Short mmCIF file of C-alpha atoms and ligand atoms in Angstrom, two decimals:
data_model
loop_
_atom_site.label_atom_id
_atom_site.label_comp_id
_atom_site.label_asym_id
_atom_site.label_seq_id
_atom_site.Cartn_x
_atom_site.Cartn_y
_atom_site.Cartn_z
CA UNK A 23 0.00 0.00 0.00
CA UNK A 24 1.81 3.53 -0.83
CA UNK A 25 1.85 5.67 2.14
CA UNK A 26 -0.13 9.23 2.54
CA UNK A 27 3.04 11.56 2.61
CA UNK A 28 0.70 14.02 4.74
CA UNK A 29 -0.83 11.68 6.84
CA UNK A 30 2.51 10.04 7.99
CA UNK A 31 3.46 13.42 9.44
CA UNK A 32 0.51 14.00 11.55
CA UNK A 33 -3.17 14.78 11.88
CA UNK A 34 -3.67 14.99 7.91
CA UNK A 35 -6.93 18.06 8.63
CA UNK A 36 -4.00 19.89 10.78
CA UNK A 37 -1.87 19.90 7.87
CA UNK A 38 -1.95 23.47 6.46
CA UNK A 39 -2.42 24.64 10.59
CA UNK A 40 1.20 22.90 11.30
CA UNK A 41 3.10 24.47 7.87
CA UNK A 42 1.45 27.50 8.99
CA UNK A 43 2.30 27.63 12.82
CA UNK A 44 6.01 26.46 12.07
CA UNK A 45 6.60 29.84 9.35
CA UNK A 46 4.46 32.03 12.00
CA UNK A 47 7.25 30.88 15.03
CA UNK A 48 10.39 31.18 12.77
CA UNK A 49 9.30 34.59 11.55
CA UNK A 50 8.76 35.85 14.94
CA UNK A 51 11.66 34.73 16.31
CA UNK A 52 13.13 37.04 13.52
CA UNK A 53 14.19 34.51 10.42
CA UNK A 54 13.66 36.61 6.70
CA UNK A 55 14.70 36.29 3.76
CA UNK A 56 18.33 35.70 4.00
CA UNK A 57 18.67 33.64 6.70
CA UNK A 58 19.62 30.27 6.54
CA UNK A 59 17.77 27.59 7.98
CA UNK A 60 18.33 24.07 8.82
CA UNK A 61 15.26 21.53 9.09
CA UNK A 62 15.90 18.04 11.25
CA UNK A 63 13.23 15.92 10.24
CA UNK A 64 11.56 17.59 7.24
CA UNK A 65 9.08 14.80 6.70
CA UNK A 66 6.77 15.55 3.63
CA UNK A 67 8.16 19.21 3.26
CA UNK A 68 5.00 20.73 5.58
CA UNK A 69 7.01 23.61 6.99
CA UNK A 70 9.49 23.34 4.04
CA UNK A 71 6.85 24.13 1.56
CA UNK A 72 6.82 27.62 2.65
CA UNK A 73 10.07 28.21 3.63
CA UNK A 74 12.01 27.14 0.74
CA UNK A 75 9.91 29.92 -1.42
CA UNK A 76 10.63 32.64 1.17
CA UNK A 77 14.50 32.02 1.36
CA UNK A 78 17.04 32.96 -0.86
CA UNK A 79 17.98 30.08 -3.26
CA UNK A 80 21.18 27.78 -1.47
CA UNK A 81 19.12 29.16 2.37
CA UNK A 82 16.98 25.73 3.03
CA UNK A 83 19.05 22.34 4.74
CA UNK A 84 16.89 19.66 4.95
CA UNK A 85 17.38 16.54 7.63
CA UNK A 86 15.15 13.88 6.71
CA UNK A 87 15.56 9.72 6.80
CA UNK A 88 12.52 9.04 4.78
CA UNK A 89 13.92 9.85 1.42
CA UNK A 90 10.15 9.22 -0.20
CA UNK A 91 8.72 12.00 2.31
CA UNK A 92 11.21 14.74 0.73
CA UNK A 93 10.02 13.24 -2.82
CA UNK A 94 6.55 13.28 -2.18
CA UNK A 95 6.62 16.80 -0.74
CA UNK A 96 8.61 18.19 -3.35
CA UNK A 97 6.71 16.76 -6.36
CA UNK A 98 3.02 17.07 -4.91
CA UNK A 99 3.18 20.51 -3.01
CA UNK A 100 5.90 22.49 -4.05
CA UNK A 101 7.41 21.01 -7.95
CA UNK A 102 10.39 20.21 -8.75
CA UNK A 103 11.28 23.40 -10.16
CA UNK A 104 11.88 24.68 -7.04
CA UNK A 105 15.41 22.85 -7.12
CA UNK A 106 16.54 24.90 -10.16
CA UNK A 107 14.65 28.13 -8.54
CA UNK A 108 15.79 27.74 -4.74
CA UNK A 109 18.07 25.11 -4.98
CA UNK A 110 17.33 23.54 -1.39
CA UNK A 111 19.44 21.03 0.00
CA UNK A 112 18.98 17.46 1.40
CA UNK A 113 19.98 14.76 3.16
CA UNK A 114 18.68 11.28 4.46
CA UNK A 115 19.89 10.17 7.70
CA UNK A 116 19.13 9.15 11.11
CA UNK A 117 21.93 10.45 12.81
CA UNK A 118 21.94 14.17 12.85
CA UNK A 119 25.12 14.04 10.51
CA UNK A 120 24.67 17.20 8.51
CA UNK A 121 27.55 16.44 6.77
CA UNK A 122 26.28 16.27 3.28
CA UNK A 123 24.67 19.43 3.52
CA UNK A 124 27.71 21.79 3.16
CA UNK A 125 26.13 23.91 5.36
CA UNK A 126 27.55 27.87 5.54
CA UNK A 127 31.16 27.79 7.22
CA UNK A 128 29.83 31.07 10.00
CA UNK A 129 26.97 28.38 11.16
CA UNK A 130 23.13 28.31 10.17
CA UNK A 131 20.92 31.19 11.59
CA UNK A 132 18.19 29.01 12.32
CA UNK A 133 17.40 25.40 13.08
CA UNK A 134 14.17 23.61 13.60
CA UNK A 135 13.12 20.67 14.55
CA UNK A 136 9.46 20.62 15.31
CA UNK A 137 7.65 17.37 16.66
CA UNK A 138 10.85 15.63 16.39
CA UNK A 139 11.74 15.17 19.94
CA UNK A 140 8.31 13.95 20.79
CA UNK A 141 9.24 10.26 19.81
CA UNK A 142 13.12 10.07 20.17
CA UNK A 143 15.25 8.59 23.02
CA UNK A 144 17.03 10.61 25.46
CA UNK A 145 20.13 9.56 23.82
CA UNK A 146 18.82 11.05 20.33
CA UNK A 147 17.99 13.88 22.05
CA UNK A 148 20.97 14.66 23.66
CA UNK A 149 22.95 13.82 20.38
CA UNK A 150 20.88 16.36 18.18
CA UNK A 151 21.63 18.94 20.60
CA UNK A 152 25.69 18.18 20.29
CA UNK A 153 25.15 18.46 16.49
CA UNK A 154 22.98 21.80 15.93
CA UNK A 155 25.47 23.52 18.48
CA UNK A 156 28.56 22.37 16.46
CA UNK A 157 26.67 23.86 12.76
CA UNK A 158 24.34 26.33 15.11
CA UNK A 159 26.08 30.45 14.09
CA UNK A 160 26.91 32.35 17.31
CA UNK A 161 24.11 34.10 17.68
CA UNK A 162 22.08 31.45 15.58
CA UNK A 163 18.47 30.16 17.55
CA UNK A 164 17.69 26.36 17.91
CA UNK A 165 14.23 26.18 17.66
CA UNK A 166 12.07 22.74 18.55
CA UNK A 167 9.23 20.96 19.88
CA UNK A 168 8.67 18.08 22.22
CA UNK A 169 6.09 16.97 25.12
CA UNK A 170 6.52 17.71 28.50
CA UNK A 171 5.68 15.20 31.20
CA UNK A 172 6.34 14.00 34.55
CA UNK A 173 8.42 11.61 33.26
CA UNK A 174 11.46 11.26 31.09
CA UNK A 175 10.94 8.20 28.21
CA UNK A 176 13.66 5.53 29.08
CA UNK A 177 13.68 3.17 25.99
CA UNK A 178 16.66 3.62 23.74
CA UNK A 179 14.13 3.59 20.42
CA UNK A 180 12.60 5.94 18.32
CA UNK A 181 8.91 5.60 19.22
CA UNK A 182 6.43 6.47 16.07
CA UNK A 183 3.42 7.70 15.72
CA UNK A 184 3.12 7.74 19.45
CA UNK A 185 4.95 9.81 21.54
CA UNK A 186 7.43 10.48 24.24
CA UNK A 187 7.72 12.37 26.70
CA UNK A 188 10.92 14.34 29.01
CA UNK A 189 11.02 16.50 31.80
CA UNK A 190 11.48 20.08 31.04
CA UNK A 191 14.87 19.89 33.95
CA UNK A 192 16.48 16.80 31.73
CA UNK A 193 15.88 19.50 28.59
CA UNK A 194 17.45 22.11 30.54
CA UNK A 195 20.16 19.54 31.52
CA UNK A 196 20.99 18.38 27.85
CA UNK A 197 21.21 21.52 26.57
CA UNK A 198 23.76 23.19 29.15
CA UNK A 199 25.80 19.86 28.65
CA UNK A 200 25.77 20.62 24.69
CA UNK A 201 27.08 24.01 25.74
CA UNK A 202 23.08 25.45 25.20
CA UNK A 203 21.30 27.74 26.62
CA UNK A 204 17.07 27.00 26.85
CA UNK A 205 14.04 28.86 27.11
CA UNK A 206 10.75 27.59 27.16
CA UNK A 207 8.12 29.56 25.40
CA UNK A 208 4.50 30.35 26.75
CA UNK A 209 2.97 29.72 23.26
CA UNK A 210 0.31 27.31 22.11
CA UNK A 211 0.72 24.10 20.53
CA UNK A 212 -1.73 22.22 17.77
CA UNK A 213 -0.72 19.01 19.81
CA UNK A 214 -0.26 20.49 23.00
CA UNK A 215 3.75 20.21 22.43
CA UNK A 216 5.92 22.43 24.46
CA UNK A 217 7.77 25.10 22.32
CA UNK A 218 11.73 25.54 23.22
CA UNK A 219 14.15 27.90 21.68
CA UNK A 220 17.99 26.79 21.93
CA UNK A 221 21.21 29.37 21.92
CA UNK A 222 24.94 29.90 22.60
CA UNK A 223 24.18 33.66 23.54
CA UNK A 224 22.10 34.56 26.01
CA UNK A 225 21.56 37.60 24.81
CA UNK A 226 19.85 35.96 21.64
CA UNK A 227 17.31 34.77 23.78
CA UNK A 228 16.52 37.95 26.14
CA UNK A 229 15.68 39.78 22.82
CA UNK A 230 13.05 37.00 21.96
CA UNK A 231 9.33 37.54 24.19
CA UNK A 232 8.47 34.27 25.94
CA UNK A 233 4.50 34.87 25.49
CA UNK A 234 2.56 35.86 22.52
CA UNK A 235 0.62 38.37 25.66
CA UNK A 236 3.87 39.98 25.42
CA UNK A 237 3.56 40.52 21.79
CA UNK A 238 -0.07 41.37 22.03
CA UNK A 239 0.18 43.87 24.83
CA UNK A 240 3.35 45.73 22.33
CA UNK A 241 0.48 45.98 19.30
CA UNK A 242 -2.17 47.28 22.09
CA UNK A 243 0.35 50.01 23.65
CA UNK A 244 1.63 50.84 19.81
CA UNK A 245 -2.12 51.67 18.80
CA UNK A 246 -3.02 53.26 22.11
CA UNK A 247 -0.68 55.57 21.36
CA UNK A 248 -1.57 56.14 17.96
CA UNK A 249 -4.61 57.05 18.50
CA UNK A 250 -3.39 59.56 21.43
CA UNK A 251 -1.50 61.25 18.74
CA UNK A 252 -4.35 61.32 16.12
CA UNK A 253 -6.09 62.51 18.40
CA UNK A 254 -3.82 65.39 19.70
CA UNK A 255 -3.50 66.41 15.78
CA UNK A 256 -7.40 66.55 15.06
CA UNK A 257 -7.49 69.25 18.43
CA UNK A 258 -5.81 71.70 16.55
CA UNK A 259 -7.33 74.46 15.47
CA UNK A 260 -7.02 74.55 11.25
CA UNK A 261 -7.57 70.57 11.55
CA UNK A 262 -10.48 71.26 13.42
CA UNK A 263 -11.75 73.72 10.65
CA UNK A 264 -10.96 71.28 7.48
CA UNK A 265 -12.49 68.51 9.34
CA UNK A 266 -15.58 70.21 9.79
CA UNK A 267 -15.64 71.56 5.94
CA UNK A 268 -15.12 67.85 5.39
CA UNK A 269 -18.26 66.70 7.06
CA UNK A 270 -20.80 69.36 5.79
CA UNK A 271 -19.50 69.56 2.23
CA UNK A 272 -17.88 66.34 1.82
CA UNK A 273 -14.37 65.32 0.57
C1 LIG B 315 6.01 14.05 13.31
S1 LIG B 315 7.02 14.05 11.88
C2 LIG B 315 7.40 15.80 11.80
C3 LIG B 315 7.85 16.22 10.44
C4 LIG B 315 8.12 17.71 10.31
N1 LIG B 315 9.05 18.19 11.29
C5 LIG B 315 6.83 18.49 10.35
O1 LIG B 315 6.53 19.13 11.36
O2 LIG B 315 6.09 18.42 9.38
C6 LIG B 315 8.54 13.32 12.42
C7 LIG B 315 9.58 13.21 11.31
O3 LIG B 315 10.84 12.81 11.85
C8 LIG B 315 11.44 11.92 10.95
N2 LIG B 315 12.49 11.15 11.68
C9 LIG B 315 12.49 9.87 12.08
N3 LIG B 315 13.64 9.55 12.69
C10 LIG B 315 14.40 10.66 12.65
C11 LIG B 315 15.72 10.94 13.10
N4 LIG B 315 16.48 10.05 13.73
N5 LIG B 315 16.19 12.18 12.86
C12 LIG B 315 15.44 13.11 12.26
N6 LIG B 315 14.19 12.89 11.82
C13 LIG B 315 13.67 11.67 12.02
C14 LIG B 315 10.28 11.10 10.44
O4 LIG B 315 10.62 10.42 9.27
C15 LIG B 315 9.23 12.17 10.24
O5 LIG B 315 9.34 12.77 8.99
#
């Protein structure tokens, strides 16, 4: 039986949510244009399908061990003119080994990996970490997903489609052992999945806001004062005047 390329990924009615939430997090967290991105465990492309349009052509690394996913993706949502157009790279592993990617010698600016740690072993884990700080650019961001429990999974085995869950210390612990900083973010999930951002400078993070309230309350004080202003500009006199004009004899 062939497989559903965007049903082996996830919820197939969450697909266009989960391309969509993945673009919305990167952008915030302040990738454009002409940053470079890596992507562990690409799967059918359903993050990849918009960011290999918005980058600059040579910008998108892919990670994926399912070479047919890539394939799939790339012939049924994006076409395979995209190769000649954006040139995106790939390659098919299981072990993190970026190798093949010839990845830019200052480091990537971005890495994802979203709904990847949800079903690996600690050991995986811990060994992604080493490998996104050694290609990860100085001030570069580590961005991922995974599910936060009580309890940290103890089998040595990728577990799929179910998943796994760690404690949000043994994160915290991995990452400062792959020389790491982490920050957990307050913002909401699809699958309930707990969003982290990874860094080598602190500072990196600090600039990032934890909470999309954050980000809301910034747009609420911007047009508060806005309208402050407008409205200090519409109380002077000759505005006053060709505002009224405008009202009884029209524009
Ligand atoms: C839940 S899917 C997420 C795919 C993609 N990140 C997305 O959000 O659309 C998990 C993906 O991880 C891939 N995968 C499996 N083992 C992996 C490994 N050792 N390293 C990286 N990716 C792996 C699977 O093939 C699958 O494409």
């Amino acid at each position: 039986m062939t497989q559903n390329y965007r049903a082996f990924v996830g919820p197939e009615n969450k697909y266009d949510v989960m391309s969509a939430i993945q673009f919305i997090r990167l952008f915030q967290i302040g990738l454009r244009g002409d940053s470079t991105l890596l992507e562990i465990g690409a799967g059918s492309l359903r993050a990849a399908r918009l960011f290999i349009p918005y980058l600059k052509e040579n910008h998108y690394f892919g990670l994926e061990p399912e070479r047919w996913l890539v394939e799939d993706g790339l012939s049924k949502e994006l076409g395979k003119d995209i190769f000649t157009i954006k040139k995106p790279h790939f390659v098919y592993n299981r072990e993190f080994n970026f190798s093949g990617l010839s990845l830019p010698s200052q480091g990537v600016d971005y890495c994802l990996a979203q709904s990847i740690f949800s079903h690996t072993s600690v050991q995986q884990f811990q060994m992604a970490l080493s490998k996104v700080t050694e290609v990860l650019a100085p001030k570069g961001v580590f961005i991922a997903t995974y599910v936060r429990g009580e309890k940290d999974y103890g089998g040595d085995q990728w577990v799929y489609p179910g998943c796994v869950t760690f404690r949000a210390e043994t994160v915290e612990r991995m990452a400062e052992k792959s020389g790491l900083i982490v920050r957990e973010m307050e913002w909401l999930h699809p699958n309930d999945q707990t969003w982290v951002l990874f860094a080598k400078d602190p500072a990196k993070l600090n600039a990032i806001a934890v909470s999309d309230t954050v980000l809301l309350d910034e747009y609420v004080n911007t047009i508060t004062e806005l309208r402050r202003r407008i409205a200090r500009v519409k109380s002077f006199l000759p505005i006053k005047v060709l505002l009224w004009m405008r009202n009884k004899f029209g524009s």
